[in-house]
PDB file of C-alpha atoms in Angstrom:
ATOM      1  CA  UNK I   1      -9.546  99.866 -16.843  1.00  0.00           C
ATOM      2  CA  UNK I   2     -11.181  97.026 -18.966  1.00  0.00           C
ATOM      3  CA  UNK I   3     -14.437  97.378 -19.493  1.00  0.00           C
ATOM      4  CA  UNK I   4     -14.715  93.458 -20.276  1.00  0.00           C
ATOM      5  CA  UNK I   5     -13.099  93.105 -16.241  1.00  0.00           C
ATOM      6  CA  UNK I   6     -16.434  95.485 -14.956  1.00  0.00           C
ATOM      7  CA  UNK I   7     -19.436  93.656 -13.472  1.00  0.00           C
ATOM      8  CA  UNK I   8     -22.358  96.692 -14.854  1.00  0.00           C
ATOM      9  CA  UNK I   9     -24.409  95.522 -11.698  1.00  0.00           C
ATOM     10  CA  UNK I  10     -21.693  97.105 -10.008  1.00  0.00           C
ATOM     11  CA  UNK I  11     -23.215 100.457 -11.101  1.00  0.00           C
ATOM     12  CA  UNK I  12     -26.412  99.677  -9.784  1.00  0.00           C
ATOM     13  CA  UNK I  13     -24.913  99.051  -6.225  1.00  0.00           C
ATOM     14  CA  UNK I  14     -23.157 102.328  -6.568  1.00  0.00           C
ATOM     15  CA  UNK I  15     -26.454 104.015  -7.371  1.00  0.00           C
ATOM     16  CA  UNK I  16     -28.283 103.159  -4.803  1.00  0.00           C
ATOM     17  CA  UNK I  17     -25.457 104.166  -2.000  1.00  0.00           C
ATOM     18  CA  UNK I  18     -25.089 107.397  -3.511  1.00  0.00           C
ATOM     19  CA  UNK I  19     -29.090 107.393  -3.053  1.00  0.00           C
ATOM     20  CA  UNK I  20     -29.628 106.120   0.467  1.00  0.00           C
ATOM     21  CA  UNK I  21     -25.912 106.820   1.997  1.00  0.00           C
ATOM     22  CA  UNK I  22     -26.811 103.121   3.908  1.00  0.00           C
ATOM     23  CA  UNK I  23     -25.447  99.928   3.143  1.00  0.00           C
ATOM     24  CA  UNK I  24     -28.690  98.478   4.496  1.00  0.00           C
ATOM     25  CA  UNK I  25     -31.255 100.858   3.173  1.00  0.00           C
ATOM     26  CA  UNK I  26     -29.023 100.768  -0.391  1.00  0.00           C
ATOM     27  CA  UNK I  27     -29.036  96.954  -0.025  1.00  0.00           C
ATOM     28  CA  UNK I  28     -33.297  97.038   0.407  1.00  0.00           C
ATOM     29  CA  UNK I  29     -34.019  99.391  -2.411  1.00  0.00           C
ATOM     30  CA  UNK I  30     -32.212  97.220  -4.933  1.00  0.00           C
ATOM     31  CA  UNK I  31     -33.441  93.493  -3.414  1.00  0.00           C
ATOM     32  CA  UNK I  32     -30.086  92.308  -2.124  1.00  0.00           C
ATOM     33  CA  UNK I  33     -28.842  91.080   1.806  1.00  0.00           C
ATOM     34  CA  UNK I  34     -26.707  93.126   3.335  1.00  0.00           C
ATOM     35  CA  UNK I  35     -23.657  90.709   3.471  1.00  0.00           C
ATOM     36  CA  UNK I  36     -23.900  91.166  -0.714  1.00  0.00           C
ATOM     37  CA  UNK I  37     -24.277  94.887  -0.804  1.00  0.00           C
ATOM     38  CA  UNK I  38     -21.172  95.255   1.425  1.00  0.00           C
ATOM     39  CA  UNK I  39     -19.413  92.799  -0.950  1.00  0.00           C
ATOM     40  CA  UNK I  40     -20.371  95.128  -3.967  1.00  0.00           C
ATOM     41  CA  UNK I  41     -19.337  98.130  -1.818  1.00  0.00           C
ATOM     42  CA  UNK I  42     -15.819  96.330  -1.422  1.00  0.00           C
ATOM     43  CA  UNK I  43     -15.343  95.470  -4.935  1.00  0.00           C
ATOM     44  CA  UNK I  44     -16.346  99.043  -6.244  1.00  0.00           C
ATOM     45  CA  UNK I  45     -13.129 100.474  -3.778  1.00  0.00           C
ATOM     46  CA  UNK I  46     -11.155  97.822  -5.637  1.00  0.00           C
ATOM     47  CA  UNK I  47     -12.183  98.960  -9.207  1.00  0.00           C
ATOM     48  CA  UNK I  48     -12.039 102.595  -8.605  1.00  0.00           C
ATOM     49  CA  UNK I  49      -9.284 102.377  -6.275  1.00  0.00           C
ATOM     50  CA  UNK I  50     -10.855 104.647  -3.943  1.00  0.00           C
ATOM     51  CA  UNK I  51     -12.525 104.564  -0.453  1.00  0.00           C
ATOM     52  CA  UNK I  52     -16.030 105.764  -2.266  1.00  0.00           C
ATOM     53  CA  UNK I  53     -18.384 105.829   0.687  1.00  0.00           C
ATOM     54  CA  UNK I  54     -17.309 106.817   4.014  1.00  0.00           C
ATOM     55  CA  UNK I  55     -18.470 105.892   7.935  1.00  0.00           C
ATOM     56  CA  UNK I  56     -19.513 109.489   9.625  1.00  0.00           C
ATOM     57  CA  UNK I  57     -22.208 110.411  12.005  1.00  0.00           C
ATOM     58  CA  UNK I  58     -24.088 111.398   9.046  1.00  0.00           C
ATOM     59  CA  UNK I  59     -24.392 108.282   7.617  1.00  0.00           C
ATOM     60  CA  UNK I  60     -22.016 106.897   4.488  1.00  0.00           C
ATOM     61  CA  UNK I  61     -20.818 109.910   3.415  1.00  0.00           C
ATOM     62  CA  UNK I  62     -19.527 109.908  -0.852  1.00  0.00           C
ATOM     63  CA  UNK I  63     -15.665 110.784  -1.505  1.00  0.00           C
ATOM     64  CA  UNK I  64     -14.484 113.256  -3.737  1.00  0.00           C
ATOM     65  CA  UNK I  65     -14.304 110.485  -6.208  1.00  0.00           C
ATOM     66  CA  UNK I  66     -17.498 109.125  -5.803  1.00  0.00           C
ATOM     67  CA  UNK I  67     -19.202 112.671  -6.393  1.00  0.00           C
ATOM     68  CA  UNK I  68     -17.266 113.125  -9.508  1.00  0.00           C
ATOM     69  CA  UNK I  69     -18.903 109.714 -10.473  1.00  0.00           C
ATOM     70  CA  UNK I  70     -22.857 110.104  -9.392  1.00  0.00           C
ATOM     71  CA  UNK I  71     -24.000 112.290 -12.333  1.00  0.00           C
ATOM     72  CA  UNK I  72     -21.974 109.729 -14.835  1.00  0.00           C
ATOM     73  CA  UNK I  73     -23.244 106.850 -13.394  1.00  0.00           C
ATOM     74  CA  UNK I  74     -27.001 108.010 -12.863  1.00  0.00           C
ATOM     75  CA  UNK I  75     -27.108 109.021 -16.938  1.00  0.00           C
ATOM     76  CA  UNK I  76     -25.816 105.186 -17.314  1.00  0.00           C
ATOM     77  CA  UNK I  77     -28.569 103.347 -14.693  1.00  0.00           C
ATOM     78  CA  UNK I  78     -31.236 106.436 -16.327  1.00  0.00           C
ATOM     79  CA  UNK I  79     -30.341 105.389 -20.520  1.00  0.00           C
ATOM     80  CA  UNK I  80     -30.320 101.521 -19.520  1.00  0.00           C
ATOM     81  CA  UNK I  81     -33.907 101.794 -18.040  1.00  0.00           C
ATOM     82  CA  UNK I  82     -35.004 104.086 -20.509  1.00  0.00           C
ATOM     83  CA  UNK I  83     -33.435 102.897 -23.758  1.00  0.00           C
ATOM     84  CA  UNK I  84     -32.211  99.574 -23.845  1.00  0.00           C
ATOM     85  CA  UNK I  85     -34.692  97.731 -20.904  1.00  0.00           C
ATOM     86  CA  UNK I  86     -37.991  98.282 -22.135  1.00  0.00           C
ATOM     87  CA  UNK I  87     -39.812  96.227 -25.132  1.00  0.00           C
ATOM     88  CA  UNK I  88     -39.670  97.872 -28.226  1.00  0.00           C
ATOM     89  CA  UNK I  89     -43.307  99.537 -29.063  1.00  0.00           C
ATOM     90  CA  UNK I  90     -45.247  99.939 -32.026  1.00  0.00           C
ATOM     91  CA  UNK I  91     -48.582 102.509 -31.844  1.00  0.00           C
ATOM     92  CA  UNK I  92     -50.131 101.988 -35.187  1.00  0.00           C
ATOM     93  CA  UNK I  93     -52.300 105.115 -34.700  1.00  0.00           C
ATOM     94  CA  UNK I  94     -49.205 107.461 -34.461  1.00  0.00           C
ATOM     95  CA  UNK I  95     -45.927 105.544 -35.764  1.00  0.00           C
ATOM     96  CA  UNK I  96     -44.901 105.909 -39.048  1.00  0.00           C
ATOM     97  CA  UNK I  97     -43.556 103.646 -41.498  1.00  0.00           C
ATOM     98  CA  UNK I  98     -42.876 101.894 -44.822  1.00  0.00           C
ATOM     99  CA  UNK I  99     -44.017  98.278 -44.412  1.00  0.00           C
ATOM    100  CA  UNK I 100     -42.980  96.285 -47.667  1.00  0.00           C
ATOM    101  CA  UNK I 101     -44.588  92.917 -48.687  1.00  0.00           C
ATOM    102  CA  UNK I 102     -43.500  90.721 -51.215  1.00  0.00           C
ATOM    103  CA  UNK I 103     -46.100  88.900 -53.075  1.00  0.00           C
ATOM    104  CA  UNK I 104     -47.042  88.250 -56.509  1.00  0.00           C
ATOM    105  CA  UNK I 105     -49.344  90.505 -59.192  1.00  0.00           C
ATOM    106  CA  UNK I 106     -52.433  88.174 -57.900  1.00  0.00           C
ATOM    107  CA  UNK I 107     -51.707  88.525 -54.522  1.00  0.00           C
ATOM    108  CA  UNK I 108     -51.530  92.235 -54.719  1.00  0.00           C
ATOM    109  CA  UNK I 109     -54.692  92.856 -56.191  1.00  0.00           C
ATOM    110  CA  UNK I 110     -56.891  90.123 -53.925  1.00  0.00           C
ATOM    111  CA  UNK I 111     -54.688  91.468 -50.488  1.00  0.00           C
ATOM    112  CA  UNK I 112     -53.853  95.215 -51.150  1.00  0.00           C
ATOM    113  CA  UNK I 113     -57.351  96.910 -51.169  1.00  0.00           C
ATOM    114  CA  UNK I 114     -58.707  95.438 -47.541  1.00  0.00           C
ATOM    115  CA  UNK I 115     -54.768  95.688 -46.284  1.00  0.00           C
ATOM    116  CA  UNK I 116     -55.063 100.242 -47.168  1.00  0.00           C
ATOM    117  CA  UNK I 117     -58.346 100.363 -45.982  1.00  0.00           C
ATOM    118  CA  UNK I 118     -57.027  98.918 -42.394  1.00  0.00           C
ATOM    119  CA  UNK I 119     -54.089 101.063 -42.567  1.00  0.00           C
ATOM    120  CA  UNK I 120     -56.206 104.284 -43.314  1.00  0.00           C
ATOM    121  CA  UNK I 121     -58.606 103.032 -40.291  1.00  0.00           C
ATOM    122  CA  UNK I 122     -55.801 101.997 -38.018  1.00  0.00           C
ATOM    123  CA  UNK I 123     -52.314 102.883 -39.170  1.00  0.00           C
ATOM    124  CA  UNK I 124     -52.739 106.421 -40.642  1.00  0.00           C
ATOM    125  CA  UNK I 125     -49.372 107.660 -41.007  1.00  0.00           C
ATOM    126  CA  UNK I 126     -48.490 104.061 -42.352  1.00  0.00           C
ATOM    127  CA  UNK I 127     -47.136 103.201 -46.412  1.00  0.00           C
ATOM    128  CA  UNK I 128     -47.175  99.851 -48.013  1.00  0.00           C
ATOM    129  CA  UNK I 129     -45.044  98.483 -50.917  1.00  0.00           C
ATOM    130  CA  UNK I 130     -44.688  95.381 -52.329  1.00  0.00           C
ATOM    131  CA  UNK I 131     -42.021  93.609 -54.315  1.00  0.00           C
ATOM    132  CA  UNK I 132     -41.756  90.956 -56.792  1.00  0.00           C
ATOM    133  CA  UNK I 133     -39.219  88.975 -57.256  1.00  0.00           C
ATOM    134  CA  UNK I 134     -38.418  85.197 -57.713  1.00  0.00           C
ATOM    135  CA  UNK I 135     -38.616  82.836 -54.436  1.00  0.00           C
ATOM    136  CA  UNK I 136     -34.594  82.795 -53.607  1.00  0.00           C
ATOM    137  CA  UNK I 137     -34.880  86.662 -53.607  1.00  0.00           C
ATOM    138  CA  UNK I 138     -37.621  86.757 -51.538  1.00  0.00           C
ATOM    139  CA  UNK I 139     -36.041  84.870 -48.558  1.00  0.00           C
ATOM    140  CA  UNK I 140     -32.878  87.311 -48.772  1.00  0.00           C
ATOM    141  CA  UNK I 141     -35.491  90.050 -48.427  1.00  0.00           C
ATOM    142  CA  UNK I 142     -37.067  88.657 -45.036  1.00  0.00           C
ATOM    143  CA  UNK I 143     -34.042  87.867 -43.966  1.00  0.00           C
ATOM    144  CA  UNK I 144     -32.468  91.570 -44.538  1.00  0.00           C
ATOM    145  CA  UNK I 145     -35.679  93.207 -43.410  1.00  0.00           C
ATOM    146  CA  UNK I 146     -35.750  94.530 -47.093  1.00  0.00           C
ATOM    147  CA  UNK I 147     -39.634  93.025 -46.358  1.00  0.00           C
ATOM    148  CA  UNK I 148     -41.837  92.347 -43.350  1.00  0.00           C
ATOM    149  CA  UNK I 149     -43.994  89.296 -44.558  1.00  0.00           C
ATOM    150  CA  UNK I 150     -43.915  87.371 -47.887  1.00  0.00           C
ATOM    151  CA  UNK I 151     -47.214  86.450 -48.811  1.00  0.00           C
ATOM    152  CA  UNK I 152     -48.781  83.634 -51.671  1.00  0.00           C
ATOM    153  CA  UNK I 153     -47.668  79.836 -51.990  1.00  0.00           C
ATOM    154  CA  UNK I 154     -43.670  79.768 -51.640  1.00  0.00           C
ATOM    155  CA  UNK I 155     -43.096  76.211 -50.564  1.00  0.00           C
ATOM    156  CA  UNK I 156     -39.362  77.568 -50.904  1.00  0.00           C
ATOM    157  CA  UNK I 157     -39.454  79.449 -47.954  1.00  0.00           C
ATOM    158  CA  UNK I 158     -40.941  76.470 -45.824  1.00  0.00           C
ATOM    159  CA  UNK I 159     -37.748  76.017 -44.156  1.00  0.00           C
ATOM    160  CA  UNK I 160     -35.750  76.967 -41.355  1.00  0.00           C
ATOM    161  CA  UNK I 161     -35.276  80.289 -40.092  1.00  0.00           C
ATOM    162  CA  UNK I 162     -38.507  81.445 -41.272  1.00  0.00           C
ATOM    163  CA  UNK I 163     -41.816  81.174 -39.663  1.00  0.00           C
ATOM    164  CA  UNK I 164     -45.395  80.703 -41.994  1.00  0.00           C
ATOM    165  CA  UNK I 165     -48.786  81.199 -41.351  1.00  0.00           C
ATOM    166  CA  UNK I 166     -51.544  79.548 -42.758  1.00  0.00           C
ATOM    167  CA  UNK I 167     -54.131  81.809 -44.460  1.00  0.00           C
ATOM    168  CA  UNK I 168     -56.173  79.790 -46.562  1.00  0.00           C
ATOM    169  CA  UNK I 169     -56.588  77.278 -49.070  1.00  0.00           C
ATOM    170  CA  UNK I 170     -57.549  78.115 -52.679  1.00  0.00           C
ATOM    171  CA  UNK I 171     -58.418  75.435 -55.212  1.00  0.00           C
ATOM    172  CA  UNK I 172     -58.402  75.361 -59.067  1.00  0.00           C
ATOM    173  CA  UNK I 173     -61.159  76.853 -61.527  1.00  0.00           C
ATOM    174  CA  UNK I 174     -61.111  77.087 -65.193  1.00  0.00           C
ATOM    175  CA  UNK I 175     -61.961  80.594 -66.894  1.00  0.00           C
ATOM    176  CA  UNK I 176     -63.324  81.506 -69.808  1.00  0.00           C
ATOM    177  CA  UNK I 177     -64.906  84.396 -72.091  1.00  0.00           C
ATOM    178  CA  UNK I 178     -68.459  84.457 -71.110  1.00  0.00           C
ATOM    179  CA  UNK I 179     -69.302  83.621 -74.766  1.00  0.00           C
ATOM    180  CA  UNK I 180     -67.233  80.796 -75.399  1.00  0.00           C
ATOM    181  CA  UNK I 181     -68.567  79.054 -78.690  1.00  0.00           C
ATOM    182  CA  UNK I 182     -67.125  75.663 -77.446  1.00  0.00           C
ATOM    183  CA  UNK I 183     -67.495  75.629 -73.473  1.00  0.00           C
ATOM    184  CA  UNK I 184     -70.792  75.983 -71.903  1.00  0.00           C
ATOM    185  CA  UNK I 185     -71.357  75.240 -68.418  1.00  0.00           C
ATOM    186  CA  UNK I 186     -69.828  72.122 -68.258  1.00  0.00           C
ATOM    187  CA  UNK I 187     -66.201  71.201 -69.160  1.00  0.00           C
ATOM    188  CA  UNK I 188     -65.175  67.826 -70.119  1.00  0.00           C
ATOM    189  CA  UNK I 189     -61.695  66.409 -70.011  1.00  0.00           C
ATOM    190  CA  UNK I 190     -61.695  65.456 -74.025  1.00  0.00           C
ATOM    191  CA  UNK I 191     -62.920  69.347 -74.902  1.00  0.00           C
ATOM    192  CA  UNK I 192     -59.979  70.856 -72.002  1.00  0.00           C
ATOM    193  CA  UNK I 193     -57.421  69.024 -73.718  1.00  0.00           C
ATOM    194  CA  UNK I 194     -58.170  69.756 -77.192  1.00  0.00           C
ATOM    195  CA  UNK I 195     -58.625  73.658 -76.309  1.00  0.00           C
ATOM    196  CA  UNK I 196     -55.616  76.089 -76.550  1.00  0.00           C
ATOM    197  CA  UNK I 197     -54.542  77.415 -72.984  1.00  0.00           C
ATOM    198  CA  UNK I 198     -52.637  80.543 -71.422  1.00  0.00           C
ATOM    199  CA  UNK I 199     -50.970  79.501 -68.516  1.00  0.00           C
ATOM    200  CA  UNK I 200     -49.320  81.786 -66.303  1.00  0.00           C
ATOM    201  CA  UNK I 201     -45.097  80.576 -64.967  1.00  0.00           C
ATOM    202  CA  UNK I 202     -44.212  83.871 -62.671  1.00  0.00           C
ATOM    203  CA  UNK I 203     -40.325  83.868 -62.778  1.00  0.00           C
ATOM    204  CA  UNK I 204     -40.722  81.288 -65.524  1.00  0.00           C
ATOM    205  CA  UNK I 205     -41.256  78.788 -62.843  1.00  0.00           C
ATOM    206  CA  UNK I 206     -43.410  75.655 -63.435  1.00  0.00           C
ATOM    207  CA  UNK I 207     -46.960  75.691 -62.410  1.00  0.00           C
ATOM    208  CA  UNK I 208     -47.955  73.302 -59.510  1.00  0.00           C
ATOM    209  CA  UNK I 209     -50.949  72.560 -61.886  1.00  0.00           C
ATOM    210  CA  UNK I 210     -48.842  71.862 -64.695  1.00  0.00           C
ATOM    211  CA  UNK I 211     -46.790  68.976 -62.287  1.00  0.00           C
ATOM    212  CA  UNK I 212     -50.267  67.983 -61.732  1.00  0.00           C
ATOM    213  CA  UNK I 213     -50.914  67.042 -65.471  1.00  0.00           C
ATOM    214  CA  UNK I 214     -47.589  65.731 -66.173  1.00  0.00           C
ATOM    215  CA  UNK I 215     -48.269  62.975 -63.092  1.00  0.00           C
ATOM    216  CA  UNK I 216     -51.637  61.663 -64.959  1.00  0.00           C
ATOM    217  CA  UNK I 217     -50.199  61.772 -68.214  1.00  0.00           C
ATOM    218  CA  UNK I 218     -52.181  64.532 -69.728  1.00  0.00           C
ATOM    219  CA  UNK I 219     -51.055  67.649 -71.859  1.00  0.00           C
ATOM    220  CA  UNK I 220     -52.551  70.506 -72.750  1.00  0.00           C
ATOM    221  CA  UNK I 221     -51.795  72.812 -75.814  1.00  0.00           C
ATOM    222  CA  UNK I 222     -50.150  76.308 -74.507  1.00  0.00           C
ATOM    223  CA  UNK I 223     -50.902  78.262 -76.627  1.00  0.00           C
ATOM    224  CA  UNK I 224     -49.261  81.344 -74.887  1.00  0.00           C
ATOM    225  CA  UNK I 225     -47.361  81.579 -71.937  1.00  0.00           C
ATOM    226  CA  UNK I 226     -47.382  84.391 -69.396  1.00  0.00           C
ATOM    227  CA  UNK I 227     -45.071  86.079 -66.868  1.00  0.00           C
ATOM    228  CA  UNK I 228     -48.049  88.044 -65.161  1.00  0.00           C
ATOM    229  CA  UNK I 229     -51.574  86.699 -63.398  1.00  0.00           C
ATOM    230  CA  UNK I 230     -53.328  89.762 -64.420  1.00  0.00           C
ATOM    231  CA  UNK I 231     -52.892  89.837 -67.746  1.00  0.00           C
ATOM    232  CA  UNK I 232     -55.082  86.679 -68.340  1.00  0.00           C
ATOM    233  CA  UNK I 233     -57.966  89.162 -67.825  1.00  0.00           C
ATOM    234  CA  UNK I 234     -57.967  91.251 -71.797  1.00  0.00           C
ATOM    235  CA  UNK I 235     -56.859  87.616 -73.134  1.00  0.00           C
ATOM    236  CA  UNK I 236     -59.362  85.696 -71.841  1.00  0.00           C
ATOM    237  CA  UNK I 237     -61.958  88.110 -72.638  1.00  0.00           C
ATOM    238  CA  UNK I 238     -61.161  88.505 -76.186  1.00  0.00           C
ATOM    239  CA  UNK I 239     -60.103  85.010 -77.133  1.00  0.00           C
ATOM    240  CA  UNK I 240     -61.428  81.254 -76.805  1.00  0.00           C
ATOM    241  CA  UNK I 241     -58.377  80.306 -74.635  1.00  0.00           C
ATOM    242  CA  UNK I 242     -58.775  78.382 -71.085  1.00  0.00           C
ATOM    243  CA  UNK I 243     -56.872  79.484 -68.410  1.00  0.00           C
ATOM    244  CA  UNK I 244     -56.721  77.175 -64.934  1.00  0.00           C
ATOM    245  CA  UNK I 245     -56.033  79.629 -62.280  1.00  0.00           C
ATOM    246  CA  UNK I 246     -56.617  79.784 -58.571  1.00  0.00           C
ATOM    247  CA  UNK I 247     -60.319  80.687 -57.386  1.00  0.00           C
ATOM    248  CA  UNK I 248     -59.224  83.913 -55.862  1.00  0.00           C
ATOM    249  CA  UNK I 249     -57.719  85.277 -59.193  1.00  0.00           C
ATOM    250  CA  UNK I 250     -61.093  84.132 -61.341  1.00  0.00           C
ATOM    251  CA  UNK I 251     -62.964  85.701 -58.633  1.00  0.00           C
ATOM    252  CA  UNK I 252     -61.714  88.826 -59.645  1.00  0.00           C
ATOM    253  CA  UNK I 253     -61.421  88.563 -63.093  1.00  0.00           C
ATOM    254  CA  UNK I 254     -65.581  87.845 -63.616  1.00  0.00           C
ATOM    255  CA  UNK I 255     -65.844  91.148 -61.368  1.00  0.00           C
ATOM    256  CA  UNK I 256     -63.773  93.033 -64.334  1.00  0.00           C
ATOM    257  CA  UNK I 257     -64.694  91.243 -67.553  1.00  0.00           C
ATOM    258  CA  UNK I 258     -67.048  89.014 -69.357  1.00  0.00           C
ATOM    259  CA  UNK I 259     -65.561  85.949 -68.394  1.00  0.00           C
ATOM    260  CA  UNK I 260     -66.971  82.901 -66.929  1.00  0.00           C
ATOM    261  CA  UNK I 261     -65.669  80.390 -64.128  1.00  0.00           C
ATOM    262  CA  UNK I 262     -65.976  76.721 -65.357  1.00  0.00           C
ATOM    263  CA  UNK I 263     -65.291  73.874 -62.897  1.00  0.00           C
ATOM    264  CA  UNK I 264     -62.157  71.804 -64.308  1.00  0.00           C
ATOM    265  CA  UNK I 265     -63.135  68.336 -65.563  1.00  0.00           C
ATOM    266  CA  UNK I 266     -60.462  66.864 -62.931  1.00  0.00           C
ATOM    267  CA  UNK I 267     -59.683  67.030 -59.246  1.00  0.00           C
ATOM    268  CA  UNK I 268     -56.748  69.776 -58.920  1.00  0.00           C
ATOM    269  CA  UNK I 269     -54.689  70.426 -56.253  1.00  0.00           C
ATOM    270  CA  UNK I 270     -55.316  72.426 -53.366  1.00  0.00           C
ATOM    271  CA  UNK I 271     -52.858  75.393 -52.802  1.00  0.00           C
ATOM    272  CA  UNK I 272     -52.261  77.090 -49.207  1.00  0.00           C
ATOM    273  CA  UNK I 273     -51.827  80.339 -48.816  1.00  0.00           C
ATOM    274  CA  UNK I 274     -49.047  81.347 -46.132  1.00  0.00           C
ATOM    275  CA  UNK I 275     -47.855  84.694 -45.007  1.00  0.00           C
ATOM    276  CA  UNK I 276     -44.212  83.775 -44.001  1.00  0.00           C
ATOM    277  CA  UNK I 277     -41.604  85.960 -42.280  1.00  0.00           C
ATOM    278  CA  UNK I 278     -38.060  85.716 -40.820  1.00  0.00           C
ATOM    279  CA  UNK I 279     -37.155  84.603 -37.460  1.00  0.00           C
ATOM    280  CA  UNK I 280     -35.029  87.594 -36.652  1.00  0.00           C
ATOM    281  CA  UNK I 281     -38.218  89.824 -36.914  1.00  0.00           C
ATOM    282  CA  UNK I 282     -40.830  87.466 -35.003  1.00  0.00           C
ATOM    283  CA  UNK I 283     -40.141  89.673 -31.619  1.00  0.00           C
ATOM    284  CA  UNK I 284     -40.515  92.802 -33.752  1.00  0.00           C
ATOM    285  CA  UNK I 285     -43.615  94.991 -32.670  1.00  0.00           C
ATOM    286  CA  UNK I 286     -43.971  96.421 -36.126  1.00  0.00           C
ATOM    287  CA  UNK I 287     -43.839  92.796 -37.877  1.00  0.00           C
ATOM    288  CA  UNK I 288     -46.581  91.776 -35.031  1.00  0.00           C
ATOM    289  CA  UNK I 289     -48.904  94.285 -35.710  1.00  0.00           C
ATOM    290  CA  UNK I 290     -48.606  93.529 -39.061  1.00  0.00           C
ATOM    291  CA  UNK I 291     -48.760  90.142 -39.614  1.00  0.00           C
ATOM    292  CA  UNK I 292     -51.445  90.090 -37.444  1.00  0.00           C
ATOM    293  CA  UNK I 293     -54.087  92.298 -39.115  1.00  0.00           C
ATOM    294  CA  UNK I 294     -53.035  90.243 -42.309  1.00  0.00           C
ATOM    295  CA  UNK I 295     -54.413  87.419 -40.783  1.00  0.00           C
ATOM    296  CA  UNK I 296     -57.236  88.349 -39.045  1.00  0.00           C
ATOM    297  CA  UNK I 297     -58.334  90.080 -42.815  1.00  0.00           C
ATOM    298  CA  UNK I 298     -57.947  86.653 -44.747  1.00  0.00           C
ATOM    299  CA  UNK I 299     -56.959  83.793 -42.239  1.00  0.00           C
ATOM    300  CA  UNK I 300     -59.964  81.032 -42.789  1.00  0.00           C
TER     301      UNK I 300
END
C-alpha cells in the first residue's frame, strides 16, 4: 500500500466506528452526514481489503482485522492531536533556552543590561548571546536560526524575507574630554573641521555620517580609525580628539568618563533603530516572546 494513495481522514472515520460501533453515532461525533460516513466506511473495506465493521444485533461489530488495527490507529489519531495539532508554546517562566542576538559592541552595552534583568524577572532558566559579525553574515544567521533578532541600523537587511521593527530614532552628538582646551560648550563648523577625529567603521564599513559630509563637501581630519564603538571611551578621555557618535553611545560614555557631549555645528542625520528577524521564525513562540519584551524595553 502507498501511503501517497491514503486519505489520513480515513483514520479518523475508522476511529470513531471502532468508538461508537454506529455509522450514525460515528458519523455525529466527528461532524459528518451519514451518507459521508458510510462512504468513508466503504472506502476503508477497499483500502484494507477487508469487511472491517460488521451488521449484528449488537450493533457494527469490528473484524478480526479491524481489532488488529484499533490500538495502531488510536496511537496515530492520539500523536496527531497531541504532537503535531497544537501551536507550539513557549512559558518563559519554565522553558529553557539560548536566545542569540546579533548586534554591534554599542548595541550590547545600551540593550544587554535591561534585556538580563527581564530575563532574571521573567525568563529564569533563559541565556543570551550575541554575535558580531558584518551585515551579509548577519542575514545568513536569521535566516539559519543561528540568531533570533538582529538588532542596530542594518539598512541591509531591509529587504525581503525579513521582517523589522522600529525601535527608535537616535541622532548625532559630538564628544569630547570634559577638559578640552579648544571646545567649550559650543562647537563651530570652522573649529570641527580643523580638529583631529576618531571615527568608528565596524566591519570597515563607511559611516552614514561620513556619506553625510562627503554630500556637503566637507572633510574632516581622521586622525585614527576604529573597528570598535567602545573603545572611543579611554581615547576620548585622554586626548583632544572629536568623535561624532550616536546619542545613545555618548550617553554612556559621560556615565563612565570625563567626557562631554557637544551639539555638532550641523544638522546630522537621524538613524532608526530596528530589531529585524527572519520570516521563517515570525510564527515562532520563542522569537515572539522575545522580540516582544525587546520592544516594549526600548520601542519609543
Amino acid at each position: 500500500m502507498d501511503i501517497r494513495q491514503v486519505d489520513l481522514n480515513l483514520l479518523v472515520a475508522f476511529h470513531a466506528m471502532s468508538e461508537h460501533r454506529s455509522v450514525t453515532r460515528a458519523a455525529e461525533s466527528i461532524g459528518l452526514s451519514q451518507p459521508a460516513m458510510s462512504a468513508a466506511v466503504a472506502r476503508l473495506r477497499l483500502l484494507f481489503n477487508d469487511a472491517l465493521f460488521v451488521k449484528t444485533g449488537a450493533g457494527m461489530q469490528p473484524t478480526p482485522r479491524a481489532a488488529e488495527l484499533d490500538g495502531a490507529v488510536r496511537r496515530v489519531i492520539d500523536t496527531v492531536k497531541a504532537e503535531i495539532l497544537p501551536a507550539p508554546d513557549f512559558d518563559p517562566l519554565r522553558d529553557s533556552k539560548v536566545f542569540t542576538l546579533v548586534t554591534p559592541d554599542i548595541a550590547e552595552v545600551h540593550f544587554l543590561p535591561k534585556i538580563l534583568a527581564c530575563f532574571a524577572q521573567e525568563a529564569p532558566h533563559c541565556d543570551l548571546r550575541t554575535l558580531s559579525m558584518p551585515r551579509q553574515a548577519a542575514a545568513e544567521a536569521l535566516e539559519t536560526g543561528a540568531a533570533e533578532l538582529a538588532i542596530g541600523y542594518l539598512p541591509d537587511l531591509q529587504k525581503a524575507g525579513f521582517f523589522l521593527q522600529k525601535l527608535f530614532r537616535n541622532d548625532y552628538v559630538c564628544i569630547v574630554r570634559g577638559k578640552h582646551p579648544a571646545i567649550g560648550e559650543r562647537l563651530t563648523l570652522k573649529t570641527y573641521l580643523a580638529a583631529s577625529h576618531a571615527v568608528v567603521s565596524p566591519d570597515g564599513r563607511e559611516h552614514l555620517l561620513d556619506q553625510f559630509l562627503q554630500r556637503r563637501g566637507l572633510k574632516r581630519r581622521v586622525l585614527v580609525g576604529l573597528s570598535h564603538f567602545m573603545s572611543l571611551l579611554p581615547i576620548i578621555e585622554t586626548s583632544d580628539l572629536v568623535a561624532t557618535v550616536p546619542r545613545d553611545l555618548a550617553n554612556i560614555c559621560v556615565q563612565h568618563a570625563d567626557i562631554r557631549i557637544v551639539d555638532p555645528p550641523f544638522k546630522a542625520p537621524v538613524v532608526e533603530v530596528h530589531q529585524f528577524w527572519h520570516r521563517r521564525f515570525h510564527q515562532d513562540a520563542a522569537n515572539i516572546w522575545l522580540r516582544g519584551r525587546v520592544h516594549k524595553l526600548f520601542g519609543a
